[in-house]
Short mmCIF file of C-alpha atoms in Angstrom, two decimals:
data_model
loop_
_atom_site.label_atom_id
_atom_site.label_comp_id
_atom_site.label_asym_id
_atom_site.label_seq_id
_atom_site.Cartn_x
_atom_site.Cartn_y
_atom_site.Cartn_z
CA UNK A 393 12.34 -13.22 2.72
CA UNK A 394 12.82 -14.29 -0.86
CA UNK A 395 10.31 -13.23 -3.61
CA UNK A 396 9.11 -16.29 -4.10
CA UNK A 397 8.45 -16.92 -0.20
CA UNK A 398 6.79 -13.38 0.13
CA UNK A 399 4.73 -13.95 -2.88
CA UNK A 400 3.49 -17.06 -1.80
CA UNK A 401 2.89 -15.69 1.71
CA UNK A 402 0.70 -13.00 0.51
CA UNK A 403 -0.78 -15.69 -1.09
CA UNK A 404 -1.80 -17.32 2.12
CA UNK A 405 -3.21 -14.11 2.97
CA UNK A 406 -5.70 -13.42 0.50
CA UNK A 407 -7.20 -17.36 1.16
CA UNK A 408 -7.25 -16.59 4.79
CA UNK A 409 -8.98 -13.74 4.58
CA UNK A 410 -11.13 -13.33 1.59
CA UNK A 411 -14.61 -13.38 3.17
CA UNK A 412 -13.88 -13.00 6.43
CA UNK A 413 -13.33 -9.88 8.56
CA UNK A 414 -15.00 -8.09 11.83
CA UNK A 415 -13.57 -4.72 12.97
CA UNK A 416 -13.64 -5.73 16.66
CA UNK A 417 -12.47 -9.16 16.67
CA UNK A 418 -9.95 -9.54 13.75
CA UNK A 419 -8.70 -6.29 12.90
CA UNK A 420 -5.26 -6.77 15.08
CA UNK A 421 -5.24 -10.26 14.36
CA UNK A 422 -5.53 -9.15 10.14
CA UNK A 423 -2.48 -6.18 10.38
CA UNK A 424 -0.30 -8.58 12.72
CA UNK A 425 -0.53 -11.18 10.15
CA UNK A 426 0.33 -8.85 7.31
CA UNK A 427 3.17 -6.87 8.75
CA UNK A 428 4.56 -9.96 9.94
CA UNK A 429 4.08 -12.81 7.77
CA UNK A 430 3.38 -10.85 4.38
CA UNK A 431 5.89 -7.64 4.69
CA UNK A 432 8.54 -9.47 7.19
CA UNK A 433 8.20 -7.55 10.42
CA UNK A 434 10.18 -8.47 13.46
CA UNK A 435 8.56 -8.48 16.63
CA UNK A 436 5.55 -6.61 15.59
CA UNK A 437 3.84 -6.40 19.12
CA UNK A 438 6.40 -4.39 20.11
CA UNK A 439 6.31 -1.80 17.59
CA UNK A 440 3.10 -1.38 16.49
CA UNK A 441 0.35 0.74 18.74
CA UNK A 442 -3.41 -1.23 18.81
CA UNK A 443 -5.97 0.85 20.52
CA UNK A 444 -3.59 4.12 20.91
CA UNK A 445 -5.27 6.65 23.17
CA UNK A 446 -5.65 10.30 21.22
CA UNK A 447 -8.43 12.53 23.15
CA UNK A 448 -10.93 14.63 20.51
CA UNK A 449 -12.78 17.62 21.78
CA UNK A 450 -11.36 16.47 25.15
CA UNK A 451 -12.99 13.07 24.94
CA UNK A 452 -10.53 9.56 24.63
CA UNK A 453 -10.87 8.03 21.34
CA UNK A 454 -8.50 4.75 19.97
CA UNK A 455 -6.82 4.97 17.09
CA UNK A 456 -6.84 1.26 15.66
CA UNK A 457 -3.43 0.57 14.73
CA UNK A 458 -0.40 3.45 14.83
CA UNK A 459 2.84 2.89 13.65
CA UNK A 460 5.59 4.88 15.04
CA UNK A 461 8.39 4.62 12.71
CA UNK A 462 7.05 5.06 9.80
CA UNK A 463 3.91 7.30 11.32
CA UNK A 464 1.15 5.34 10.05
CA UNK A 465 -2.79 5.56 11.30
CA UNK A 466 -4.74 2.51 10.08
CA UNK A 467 -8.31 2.95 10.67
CA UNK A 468 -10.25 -0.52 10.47
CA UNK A 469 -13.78 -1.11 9.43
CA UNK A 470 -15.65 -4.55 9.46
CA UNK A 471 -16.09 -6.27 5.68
CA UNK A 472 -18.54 -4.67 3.63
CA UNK A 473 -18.20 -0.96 5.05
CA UNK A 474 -17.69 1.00 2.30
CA UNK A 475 -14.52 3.05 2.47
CA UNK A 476 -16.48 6.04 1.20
CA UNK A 477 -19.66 5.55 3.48
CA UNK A 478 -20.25 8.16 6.00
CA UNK A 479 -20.82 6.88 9.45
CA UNK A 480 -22.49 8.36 12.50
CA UNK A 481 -19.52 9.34 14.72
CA UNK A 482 -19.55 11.11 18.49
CA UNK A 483 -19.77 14.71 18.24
CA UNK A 484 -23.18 14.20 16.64
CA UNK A 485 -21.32 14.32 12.98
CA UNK A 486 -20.89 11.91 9.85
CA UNK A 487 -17.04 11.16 8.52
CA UNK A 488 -16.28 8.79 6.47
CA UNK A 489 -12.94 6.51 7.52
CA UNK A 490 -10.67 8.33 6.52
CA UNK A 491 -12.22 11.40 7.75
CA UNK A 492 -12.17 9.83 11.00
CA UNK A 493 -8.84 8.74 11.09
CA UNK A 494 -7.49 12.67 9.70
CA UNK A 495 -9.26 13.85 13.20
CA UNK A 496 -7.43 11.23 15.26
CA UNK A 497 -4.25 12.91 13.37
CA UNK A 498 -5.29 16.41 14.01
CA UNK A 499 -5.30 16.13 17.30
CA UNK A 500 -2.53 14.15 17.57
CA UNK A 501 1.05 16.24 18.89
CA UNK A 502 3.21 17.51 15.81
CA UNK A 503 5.97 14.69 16.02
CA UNK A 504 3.66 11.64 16.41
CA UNK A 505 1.38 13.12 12.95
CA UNK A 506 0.74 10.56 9.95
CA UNK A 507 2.98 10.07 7.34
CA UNK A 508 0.08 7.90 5.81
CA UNK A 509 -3.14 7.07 6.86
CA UNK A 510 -4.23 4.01 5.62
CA UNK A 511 -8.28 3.15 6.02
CA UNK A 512 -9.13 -0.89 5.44
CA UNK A 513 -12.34 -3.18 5.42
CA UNK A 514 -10.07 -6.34 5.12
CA UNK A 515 -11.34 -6.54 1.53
CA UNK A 516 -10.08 -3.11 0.35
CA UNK A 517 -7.29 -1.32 1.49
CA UNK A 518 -6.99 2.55 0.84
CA UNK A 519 -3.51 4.62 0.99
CA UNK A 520 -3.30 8.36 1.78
CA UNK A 521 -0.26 10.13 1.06
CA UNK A 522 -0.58 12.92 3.91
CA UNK A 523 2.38 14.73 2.09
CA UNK A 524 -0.40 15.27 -1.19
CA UNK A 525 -3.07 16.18 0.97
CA UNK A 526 -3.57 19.65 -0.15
CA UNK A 527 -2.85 18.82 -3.96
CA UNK A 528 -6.46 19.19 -6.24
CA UNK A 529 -5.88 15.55 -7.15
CA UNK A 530 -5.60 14.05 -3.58
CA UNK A 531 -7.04 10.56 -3.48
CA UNK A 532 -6.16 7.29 -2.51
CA UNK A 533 -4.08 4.87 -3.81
CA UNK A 534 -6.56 1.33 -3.98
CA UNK A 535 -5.47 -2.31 -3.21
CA UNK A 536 -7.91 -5.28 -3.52
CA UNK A 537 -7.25 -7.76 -1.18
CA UNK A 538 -7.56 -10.38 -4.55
CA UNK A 539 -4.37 -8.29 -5.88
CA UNK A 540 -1.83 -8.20 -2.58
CA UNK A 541 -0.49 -10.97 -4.51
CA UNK A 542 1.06 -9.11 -6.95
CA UNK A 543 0.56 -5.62 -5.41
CA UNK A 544 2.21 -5.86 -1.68
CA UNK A 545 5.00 -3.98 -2.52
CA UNK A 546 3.07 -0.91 -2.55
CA UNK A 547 2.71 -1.26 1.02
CA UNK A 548 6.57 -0.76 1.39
CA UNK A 549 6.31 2.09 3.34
CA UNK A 550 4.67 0.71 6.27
CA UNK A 551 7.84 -0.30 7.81
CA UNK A 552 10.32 1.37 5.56
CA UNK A 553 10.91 5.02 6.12
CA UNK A 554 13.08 5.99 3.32
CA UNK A 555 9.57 5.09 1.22
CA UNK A 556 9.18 8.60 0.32
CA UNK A 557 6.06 8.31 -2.20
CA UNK A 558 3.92 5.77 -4.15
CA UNK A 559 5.73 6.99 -7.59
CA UNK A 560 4.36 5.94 -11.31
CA UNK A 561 7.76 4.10 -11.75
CA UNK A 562 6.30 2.07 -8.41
CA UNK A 563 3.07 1.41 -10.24
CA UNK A 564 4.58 0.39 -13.54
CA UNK A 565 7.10 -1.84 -11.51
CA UNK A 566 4.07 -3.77 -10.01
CA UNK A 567 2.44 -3.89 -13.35
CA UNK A 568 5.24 -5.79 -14.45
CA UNK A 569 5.04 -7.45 -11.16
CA UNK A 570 1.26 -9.20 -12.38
CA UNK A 571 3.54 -10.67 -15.29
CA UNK A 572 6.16 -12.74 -13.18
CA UNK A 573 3.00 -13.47 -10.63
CA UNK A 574 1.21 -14.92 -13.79
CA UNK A 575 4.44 -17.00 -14.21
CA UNK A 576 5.21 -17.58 -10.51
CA UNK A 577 1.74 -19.15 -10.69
CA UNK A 578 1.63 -21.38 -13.31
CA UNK A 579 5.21 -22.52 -12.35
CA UNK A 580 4.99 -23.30 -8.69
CA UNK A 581 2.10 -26.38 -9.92
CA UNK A 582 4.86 -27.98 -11.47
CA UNK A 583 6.79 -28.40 -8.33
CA UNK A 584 5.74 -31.50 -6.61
CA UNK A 585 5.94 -29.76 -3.17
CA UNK A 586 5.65 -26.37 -3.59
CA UNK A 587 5.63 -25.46 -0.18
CA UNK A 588 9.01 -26.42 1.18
CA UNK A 589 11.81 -24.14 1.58
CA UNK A 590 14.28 -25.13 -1.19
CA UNK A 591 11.25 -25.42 -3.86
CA UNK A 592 10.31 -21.82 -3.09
CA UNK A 593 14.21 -20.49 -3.36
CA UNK A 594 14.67 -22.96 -6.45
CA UNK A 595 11.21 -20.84 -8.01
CA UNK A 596 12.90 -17.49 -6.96
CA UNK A 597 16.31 -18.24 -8.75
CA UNK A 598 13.87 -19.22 -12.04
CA UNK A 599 11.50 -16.64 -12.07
CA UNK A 600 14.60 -13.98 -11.88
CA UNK A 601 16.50 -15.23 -14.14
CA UNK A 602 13.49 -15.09 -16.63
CA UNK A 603 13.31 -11.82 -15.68
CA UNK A 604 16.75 -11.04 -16.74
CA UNK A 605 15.72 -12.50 -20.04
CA UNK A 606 12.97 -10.69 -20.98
CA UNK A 607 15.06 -7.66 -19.93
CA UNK A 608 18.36 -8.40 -21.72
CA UNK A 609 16.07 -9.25 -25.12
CA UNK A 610 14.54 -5.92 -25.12
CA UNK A 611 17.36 -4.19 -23.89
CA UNK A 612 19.68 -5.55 -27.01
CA UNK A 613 22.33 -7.17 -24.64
CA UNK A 614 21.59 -10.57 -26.54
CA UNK A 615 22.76 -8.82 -29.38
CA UNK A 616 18.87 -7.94 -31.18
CA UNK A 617 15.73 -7.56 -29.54
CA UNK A 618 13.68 -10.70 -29.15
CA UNK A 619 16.13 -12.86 -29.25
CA UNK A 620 14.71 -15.12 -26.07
CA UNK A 621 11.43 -15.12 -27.41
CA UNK A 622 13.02 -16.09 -30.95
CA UNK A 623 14.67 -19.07 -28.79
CA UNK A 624 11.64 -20.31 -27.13
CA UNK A 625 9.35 -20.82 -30.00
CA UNK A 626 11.64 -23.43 -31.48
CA UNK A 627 10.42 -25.67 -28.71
CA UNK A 628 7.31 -27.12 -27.85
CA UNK A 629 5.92 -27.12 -24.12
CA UNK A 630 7.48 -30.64 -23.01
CA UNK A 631 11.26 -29.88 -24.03
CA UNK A 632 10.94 -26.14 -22.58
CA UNK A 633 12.51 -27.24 -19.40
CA UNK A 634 15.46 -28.63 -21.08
CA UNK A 635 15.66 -25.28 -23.55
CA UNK A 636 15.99 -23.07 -20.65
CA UNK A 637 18.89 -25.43 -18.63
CA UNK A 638 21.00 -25.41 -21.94
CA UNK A 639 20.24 -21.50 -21.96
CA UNK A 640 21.53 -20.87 -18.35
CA UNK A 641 24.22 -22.85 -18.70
CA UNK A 642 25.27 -21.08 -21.50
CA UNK A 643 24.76 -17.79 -19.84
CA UNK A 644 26.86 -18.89 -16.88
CA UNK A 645 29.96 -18.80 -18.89
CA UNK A 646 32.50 -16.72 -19.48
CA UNK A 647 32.13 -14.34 -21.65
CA UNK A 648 34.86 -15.30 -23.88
#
């Protein structure tokens, strides 16, 4: 998948879904569209556990979703459980999501332990680095379902193992991400279908060669900083089209 197409399929996500949500009835329905149509996941029935046994105090519990490669636990809640709320559980005790899901891992043999554990309401979803657990400033990493647009790439990791750790650069990099989605946005309403293949490759090329421009003018390899911006202004909104073809054709010179 392109950029562009996984942009505006996360897109399609959040409209599907904002609103809706019921831990019995949707939750497979909810990950199966997001690992598949969202993060590009082949054949996601087939690796992907729903329901996976794991017995507790010798009685059989389900983990809600458990992914194998990439040793994932997703525990699902229906919208407007609060991720923090302490629920009645068996075993006469209160745990809170993600405290259920860490006792579905604890009980779990050594090679099939999370990675991740990842606890979800459809609005919210929460992201536990297992590997910080023990660190004084454990906590979850937070995604609103209103920012997957411009924030799915944090969820990498759930079917790419060499995803090692939700870094700052990571965060930064999907800061700068809200930037081209603000563009991405305002430019795919100037396609007249914007829902076609070629439109959404033809987006893709544009948005990353902006990209390279607002790199290459603050990284000096126009010669001074600014130097796109410096470009732009000359030209009002109508003839900004025609500003940017004479740039890239430029640009796809030689050198020389």
């Amino acid at each position: 998948m392109t950029d562009a197409e996984q942009r505006e399929a996360a897109r399609q996500f959040v409209n599907k879904w904002r609103g809706n949500g019921n831990e019995d009835e949707d939750g497979r329905s909810y990950w199966i569209d997001l690992l598949q149509n969202v993060l590009g996941m082949e054949k996601v029935t087939d690796r992907v556990d729903f329901e996976k046994k794991v017995y507790v105090d010798g009685n059989k519990k389900r983990i809600d979703v458990y992914i194998p490669e990439t040793r994932v636990i997703i525990e699902q809640k229906s919208l407007g459980i609060a991720l923090d709320q302490k629920i009645h559980n068996s075993g006469d005790v209160d745990l809170t999501p993600y405290e259920q899901a860490k006792r579905y891992n604890d009980n779990l043999s050594f090679s099939e332990k999370a990675r991740w554990i990842i606890t979800s309401n459809f609005a919210q979803i929460w992201i536990y680095d297992m590997d910080q657990a023990n660190s004084k400033d454990f906590a979850p990493v937070k995604i609103e379902l209103t920012d997957l647009q411009s924030k799915y790439p944090l969820l990498d990791f759930l079917i790419k193992k060499e995803v090692k750790e939700i870094s700052h650069e990571m965060e930064i990099s999907i800061q700068a991400g809200d930037i081209v989605g603000k563009l991405y946005d305002a430019l795919i309403k100037q396609y007249k279908d914007s829902t076609n293949e070629h439109s959404l490759k033809s987006l893709n090329a544009l948005c990353v060669r902006l990209v390279f421009c607002l790199y290459a003018e603050d990284a000096g390899i126009f010669g001074r900083r600014n130097m796109f911006h410096d470009y732009l202004v000359n030209y009002d909104a109508e003839h900004t089209r025609s500003a940017l073809i004479d740039l890239f054709q430029v640009l796809d010179q030689k050198e020389e």
